[in-house]
mmCIF file of C-alpha atoms and ligand atoms in Angstrom:
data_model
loop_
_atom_site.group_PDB
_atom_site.id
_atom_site.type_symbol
_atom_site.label_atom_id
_atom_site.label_comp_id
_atom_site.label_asym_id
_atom_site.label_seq_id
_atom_site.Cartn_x
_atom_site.Cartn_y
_atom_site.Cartn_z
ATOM 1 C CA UNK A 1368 -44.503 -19.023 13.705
ATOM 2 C CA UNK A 1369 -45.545 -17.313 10.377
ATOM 3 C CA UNK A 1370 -42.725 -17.731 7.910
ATOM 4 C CA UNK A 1371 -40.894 -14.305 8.090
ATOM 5 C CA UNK A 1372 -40.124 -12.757 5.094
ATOM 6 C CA UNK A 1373 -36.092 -12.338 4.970
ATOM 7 C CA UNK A 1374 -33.715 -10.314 3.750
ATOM 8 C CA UNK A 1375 -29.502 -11.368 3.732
ATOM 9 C CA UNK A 1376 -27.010 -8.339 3.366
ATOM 10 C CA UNK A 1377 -23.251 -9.851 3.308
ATOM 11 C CA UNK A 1378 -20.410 -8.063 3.059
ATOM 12 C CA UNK A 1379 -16.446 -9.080 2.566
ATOM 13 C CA UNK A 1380 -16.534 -10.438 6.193
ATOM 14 C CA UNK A 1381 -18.113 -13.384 5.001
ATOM 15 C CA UNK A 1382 -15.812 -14.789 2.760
ATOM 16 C CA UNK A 1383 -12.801 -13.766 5.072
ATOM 17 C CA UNK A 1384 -12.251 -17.227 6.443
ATOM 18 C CA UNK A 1385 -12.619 -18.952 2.750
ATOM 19 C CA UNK A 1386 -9.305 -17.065 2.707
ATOM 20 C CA UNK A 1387 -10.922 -13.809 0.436
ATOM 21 C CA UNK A 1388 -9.111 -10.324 1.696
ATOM 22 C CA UNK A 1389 -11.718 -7.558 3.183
ATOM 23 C CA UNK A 1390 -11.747 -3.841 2.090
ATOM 24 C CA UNK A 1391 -10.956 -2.472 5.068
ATOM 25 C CA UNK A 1392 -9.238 -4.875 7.676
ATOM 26 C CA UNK A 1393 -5.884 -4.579 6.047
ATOM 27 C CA UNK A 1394 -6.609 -1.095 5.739
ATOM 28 C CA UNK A 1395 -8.536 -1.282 2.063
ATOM 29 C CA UNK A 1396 -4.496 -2.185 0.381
ATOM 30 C CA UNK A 1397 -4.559 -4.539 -2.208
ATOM 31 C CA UNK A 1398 -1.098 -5.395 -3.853
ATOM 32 C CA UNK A 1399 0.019 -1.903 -2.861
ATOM 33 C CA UNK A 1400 -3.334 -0.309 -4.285
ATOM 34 C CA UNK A 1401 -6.110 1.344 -2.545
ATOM 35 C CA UNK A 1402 -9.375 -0.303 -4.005
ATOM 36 C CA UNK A 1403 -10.585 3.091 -4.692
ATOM 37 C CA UNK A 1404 -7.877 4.032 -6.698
ATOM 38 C CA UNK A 1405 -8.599 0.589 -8.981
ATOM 39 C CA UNK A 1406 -12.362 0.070 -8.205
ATOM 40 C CA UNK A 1407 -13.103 3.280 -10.585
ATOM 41 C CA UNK A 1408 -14.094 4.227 -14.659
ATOM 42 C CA UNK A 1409 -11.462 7.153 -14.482
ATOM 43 C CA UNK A 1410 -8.574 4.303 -13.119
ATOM 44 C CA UNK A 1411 -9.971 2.064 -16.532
ATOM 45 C CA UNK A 1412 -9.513 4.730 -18.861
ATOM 46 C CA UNK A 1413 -6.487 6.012 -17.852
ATOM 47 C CA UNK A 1414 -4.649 2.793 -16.958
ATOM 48 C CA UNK A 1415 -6.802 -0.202 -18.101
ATOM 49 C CA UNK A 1416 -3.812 -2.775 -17.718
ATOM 50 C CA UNK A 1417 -3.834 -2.222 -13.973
ATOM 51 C CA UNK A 1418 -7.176 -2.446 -13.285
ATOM 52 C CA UNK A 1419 -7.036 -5.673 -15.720
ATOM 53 C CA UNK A 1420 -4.107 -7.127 -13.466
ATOM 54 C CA UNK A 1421 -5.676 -6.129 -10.216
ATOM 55 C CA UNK A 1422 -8.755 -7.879 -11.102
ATOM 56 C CA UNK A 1423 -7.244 -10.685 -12.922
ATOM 57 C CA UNK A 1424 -5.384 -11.324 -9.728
ATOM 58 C CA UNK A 1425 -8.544 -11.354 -7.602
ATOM 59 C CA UNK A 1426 -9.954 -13.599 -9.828
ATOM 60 C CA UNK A 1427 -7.364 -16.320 -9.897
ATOM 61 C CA UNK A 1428 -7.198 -15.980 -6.210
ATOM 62 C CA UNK A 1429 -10.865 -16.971 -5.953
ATOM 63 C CA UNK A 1430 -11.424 -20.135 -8.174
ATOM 64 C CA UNK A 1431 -9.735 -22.266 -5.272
ATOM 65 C CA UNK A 1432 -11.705 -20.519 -2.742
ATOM 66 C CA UNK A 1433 -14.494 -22.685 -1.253
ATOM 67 C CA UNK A 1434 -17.508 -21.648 0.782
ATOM 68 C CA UNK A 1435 -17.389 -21.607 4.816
ATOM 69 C CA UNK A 1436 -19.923 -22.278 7.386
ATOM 70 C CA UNK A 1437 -21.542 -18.801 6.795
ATOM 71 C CA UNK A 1438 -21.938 -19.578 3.153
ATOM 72 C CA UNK A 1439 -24.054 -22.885 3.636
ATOM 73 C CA UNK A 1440 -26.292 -21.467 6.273
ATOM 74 C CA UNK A 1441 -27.655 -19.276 4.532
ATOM 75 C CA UNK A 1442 -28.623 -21.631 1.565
ATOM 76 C CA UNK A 1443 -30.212 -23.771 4.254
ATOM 77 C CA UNK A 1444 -32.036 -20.612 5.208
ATOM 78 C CA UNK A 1445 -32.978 -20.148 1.599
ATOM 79 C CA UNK A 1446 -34.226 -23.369 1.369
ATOM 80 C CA UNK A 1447 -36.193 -23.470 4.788
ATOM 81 C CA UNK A 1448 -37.918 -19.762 3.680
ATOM 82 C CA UNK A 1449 -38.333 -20.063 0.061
ATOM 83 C CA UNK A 1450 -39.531 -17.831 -2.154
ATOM 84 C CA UNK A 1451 -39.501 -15.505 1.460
ATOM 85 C CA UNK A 1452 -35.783 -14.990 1.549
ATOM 86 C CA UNK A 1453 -33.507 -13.240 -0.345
ATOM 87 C CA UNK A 1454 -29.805 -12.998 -0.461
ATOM 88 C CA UNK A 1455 -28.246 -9.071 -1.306
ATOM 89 C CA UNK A 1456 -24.555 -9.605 -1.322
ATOM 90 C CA UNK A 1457 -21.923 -6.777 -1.809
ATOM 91 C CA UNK A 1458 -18.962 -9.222 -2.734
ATOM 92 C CA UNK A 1459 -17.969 -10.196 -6.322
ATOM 93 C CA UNK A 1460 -17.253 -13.433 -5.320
ATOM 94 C CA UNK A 1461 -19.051 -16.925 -6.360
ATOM 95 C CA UNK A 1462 -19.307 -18.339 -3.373
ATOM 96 C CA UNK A 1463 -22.746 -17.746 -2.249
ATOM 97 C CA UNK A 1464 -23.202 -19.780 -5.452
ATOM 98 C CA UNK A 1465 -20.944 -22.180 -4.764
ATOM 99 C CA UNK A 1466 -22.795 -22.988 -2.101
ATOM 100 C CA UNK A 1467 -26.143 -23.311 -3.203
ATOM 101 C CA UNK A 1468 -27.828 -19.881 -2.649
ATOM 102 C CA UNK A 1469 -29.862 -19.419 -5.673
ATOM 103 C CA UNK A 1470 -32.306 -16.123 -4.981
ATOM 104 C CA UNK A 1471 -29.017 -13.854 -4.847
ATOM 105 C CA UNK A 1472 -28.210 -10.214 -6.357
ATOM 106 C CA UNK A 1473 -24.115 -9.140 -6.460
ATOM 107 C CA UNK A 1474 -25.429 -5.351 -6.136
ATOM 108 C CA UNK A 1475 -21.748 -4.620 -6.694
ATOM 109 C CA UNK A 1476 -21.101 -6.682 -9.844
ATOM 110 C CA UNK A 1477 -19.303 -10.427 -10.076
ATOM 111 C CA UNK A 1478 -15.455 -10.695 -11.002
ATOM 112 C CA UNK A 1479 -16.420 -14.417 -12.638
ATOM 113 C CA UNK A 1480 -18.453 -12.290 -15.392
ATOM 114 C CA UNK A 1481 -17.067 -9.577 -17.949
ATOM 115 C CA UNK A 1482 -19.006 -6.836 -19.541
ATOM 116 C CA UNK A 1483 -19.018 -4.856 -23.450
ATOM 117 C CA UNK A 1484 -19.000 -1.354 -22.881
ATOM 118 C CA UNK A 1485 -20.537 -0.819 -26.007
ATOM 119 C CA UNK A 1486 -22.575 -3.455 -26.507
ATOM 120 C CA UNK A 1487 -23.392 -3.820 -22.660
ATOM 121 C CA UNK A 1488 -23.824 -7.652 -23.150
ATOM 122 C CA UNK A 1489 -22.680 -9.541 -19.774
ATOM 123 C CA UNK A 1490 -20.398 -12.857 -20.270
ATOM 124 C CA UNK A 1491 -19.405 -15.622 -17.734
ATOM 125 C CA UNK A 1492 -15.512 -14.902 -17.566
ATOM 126 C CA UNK A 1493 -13.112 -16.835 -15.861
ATOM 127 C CA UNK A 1494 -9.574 -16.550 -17.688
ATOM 128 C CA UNK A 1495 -7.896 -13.214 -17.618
ATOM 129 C CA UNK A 1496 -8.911 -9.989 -19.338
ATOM 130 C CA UNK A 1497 -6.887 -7.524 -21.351
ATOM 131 C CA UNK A 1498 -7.524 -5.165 -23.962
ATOM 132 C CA UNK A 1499 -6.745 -7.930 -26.830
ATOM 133 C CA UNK A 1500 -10.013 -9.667 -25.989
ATOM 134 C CA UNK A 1501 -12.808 -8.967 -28.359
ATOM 135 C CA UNK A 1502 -16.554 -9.185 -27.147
ATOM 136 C CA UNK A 1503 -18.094 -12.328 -28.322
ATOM 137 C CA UNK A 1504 -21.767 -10.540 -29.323
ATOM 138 C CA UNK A 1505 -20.306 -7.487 -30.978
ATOM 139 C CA UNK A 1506 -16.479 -8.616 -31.417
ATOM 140 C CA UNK A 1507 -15.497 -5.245 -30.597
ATOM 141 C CA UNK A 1508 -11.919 -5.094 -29.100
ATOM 142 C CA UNK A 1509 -10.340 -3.511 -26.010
ATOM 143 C CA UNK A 1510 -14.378 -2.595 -24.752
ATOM 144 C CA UNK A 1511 -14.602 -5.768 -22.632
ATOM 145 C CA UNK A 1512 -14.271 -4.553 -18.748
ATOM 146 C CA UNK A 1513 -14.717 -6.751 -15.772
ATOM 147 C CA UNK A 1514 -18.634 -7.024 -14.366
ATOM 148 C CA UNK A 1515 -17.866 -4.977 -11.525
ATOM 149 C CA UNK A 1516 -19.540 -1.953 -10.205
ATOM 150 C CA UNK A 1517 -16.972 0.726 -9.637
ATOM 151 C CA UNK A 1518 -16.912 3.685 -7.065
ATOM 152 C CA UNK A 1519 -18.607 6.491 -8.671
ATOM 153 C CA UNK A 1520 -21.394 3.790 -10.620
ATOM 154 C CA UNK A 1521 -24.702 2.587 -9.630
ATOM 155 C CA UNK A 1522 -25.068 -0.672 -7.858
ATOM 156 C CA UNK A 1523 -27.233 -3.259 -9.492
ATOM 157 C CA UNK A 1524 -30.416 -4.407 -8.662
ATOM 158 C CA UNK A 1525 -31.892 -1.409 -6.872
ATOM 159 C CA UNK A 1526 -35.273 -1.798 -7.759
ATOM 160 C CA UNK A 1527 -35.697 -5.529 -6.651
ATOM 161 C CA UNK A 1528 -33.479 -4.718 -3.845
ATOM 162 C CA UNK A 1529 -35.376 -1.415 -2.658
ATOM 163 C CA UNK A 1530 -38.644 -3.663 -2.603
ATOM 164 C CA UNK A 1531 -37.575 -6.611 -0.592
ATOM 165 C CA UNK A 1532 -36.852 -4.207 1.990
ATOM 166 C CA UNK A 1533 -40.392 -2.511 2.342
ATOM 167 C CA UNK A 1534 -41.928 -5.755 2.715
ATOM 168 C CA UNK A 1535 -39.417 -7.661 4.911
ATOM 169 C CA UNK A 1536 -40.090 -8.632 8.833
ATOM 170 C CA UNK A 1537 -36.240 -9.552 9.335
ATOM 171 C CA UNK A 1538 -32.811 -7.727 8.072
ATOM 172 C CA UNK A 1539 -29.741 -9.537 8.668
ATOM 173 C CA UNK A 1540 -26.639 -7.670 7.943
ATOM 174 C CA UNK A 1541 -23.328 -9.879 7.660
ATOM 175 C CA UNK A 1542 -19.871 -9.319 7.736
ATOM 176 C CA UNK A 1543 -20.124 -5.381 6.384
ATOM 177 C CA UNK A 1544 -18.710 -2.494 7.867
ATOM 178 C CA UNK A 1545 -21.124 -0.053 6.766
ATOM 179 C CA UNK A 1546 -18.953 2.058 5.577
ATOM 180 C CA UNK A 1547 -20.174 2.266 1.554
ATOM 181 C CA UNK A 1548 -23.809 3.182 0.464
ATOM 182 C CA UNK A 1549 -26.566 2.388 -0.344
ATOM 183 C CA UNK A 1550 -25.574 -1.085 1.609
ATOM 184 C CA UNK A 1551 -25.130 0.650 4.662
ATOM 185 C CA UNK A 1552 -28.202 2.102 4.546
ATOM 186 C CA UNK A 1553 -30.412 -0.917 4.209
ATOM 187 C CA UNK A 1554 -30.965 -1.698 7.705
ATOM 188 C CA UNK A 1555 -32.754 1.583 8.224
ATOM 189 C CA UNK A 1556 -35.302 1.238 5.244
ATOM 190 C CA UNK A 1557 -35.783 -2.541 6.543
ATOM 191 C CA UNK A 1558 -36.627 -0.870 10.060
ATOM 192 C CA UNK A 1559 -38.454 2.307 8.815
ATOM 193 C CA UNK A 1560 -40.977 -0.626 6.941
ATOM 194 C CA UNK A 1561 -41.455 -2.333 10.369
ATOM 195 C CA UNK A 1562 -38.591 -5.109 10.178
ATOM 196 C CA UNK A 1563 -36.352 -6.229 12.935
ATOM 197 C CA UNK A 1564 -32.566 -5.828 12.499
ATOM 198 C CA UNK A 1565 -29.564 -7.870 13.137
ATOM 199 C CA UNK A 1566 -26.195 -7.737 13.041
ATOM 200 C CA UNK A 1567 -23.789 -10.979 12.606
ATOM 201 C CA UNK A 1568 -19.972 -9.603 12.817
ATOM 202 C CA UNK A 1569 -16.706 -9.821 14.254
ATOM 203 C CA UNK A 1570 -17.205 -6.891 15.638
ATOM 204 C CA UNK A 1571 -19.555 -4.135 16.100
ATOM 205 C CA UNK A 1572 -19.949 -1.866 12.707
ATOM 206 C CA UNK A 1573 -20.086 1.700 12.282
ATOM 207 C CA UNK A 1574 -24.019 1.216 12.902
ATOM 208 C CA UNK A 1575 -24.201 -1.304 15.334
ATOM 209 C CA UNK A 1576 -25.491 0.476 17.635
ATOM 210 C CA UNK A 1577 -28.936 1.119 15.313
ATOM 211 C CA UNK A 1578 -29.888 -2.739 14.634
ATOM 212 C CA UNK A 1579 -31.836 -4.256 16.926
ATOM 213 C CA UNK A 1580 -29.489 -7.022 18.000
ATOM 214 C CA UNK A 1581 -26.280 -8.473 17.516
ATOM 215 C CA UNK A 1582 -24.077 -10.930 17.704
ATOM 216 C CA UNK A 1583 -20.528 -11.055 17.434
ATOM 217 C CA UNK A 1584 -17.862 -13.528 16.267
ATOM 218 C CA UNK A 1585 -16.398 -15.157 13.232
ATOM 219 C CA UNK A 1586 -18.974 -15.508 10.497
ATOM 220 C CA UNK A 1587 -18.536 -19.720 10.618
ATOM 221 C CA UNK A 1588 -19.705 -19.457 14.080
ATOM 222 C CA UNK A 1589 -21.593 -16.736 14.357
ATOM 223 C CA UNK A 1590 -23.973 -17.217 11.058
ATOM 224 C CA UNK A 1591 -24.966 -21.092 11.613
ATOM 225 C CA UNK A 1592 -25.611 -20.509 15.316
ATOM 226 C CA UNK A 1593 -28.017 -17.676 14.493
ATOM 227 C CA UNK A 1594 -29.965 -19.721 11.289
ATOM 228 C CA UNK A 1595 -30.173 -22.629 13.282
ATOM 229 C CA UNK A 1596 -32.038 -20.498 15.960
ATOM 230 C CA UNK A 1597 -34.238 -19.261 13.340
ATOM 231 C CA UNK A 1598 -35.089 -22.464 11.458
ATOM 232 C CA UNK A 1599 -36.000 -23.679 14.981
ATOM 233 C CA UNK A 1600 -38.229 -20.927 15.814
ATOM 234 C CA UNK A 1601 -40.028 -22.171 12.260
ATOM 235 C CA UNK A 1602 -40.469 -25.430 12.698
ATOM 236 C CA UNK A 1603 -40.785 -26.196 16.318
ATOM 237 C CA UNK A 1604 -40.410 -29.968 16.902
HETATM 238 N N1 APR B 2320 -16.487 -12.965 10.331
HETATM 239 C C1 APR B 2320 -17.410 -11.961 10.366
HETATM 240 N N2 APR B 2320 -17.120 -10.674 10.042
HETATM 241 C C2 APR B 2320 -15.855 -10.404 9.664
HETATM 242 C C3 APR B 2320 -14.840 -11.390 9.601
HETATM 243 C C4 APR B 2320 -15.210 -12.717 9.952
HETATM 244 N N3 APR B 2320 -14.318 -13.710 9.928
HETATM 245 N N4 APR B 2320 -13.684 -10.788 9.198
HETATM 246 C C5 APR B 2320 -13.968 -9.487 9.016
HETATM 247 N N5 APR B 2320 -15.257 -9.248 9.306
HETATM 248 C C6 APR B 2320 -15.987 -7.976 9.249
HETATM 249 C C7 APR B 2320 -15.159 -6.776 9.643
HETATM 250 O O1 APR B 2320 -15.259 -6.546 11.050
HETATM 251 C C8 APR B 2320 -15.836 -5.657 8.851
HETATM 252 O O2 APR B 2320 -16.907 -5.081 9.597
HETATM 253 O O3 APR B 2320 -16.354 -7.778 7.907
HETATM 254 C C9 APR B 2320 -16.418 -6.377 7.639
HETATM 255 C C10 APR B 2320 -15.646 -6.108 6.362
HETATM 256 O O4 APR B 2320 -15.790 -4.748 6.067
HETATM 257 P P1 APR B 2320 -15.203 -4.183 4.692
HETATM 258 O O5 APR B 2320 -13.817 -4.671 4.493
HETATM 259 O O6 APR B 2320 -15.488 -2.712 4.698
HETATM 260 O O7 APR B 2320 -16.071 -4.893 3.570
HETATM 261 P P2 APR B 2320 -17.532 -4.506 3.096
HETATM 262 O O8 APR B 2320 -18.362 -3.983 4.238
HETATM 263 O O9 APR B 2320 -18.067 -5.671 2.341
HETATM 264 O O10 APR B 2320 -17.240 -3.312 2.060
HETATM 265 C C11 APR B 2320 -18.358 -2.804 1.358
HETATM 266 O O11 APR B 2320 -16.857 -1.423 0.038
HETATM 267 O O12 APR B 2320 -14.806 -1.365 -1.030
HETATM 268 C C12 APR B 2320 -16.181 -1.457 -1.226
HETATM 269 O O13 APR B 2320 -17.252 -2.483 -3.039
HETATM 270 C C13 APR B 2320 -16.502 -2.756 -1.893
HETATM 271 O O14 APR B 2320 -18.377 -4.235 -1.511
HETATM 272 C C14 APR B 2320 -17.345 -3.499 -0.864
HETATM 273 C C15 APR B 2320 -17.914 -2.384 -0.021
#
């Protein structure tokens, strides 16, 4: 078989068994906030010690977290495809990374990285943030705001990630709802440019019934099951 060229979308659903809360299975509540009402520029400015102690909290909660099943297949897949695979994840966690998935964009920012809003400078960041800290390129204080992309902001990578999917032959969507674009939309511009689409979830998304297949179940058992089918299909034995 050819090697297909691959594109990965994951959402929340893939870290939930490394113990990491989705958006929208406990109804989008975090510590008695929605996301939306945290996840914005207008929540920073007017009340930048919440958003600092919602995301601080995240943060903490993630450095113990360690990558699942899900995580590692798809850094086998990575390494079976090459330079023909790439990883899109919404989450702002590290553990794609901490599994070994290199060729990876976080199109919605990563909580272990901090941003200057004047300087726009990017930082690895693991402690907590507050107003006191000062950027370390432009020392400026009080404009250093977590690397996330809020509602209301564009995600990152569009241009790489608008690419990949005119010239991919497979879309996998993981452990996403579907509910928050441009993510949800990717499937159909992978299918518009030819590809064929899949869906690995717990259960069927809002647009489940527009991929081509899927297959449903926990990501740990769903996600190797499926790779290992695909690596097989590459190199027949
Ligand atoms: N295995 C596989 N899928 C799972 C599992 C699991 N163990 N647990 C939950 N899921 C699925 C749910 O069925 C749901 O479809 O993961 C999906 C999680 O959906 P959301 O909570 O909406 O998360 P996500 O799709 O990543 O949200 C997209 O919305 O709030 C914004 O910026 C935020 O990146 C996020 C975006």
């Amino acid at each position: 078989m050819k090697k297909p060229k691959v594109v990965v979308l994951t959402g929340a659903g893939i870290s939930a068994e490394s113990g990491l809360k989705t958006f929208r299975d406990n109804d989008g509540l975090w510590e008695d906030h929605r996301v939306e009402e945290v996840a914005t520029p207008e929540a920073f400015a007017q009340n930048p010690a919440l958003v600092y102690r919602f995301y601080n909290l995240r943060r903490e909660g993630l450095l113990d977290a360690a990558p699942n099943a899900a995580h590692l297949a798809l850094k086998d897949l990575e390494h079976s495809l090459g330079q023909d695979f790439l990883l899109i994840t919404q989450n702002v966690d590290n553990l794609h990374e901490k599994a070994g998935s290199r060729q990876l964009h976080h199109m919605h920012g990563e909580l272990t990285k901090a941003r200057c809003a004047r300087c726009h400078q990017i930082f690895k960041w693991l402690q907590n943030l507050d107003e006191t800290d000062r950027c370390p390129n432009c020392n400026c204080q009080a404009s250093l705001r977590p690397h996330i992309v809020w509602f209301g902001e564009m995600p990152l990578f569009m241009d790489e990630i608008y690419q990949a999917l005119s010239q991919c032959d497979l879309f996998i969507a993981i452990g996403t709802s579907g509910n928050v674009y441009p993510a949800a939309g990717f499937f159909d511009i992978a299918q518009q440019n030819g590809a064929t689409t899949v869906e690995l979830n717990l259960e069927p998304s809002l647009n489940a019934s527009a991929f081509h297949e899927g297959f449903y179940g926990p990501a740990t058992q769903v996600v190797p099951d499926y790779v290992q089918s695909l690596i097989n299909k590459l190199n027949p034995s």
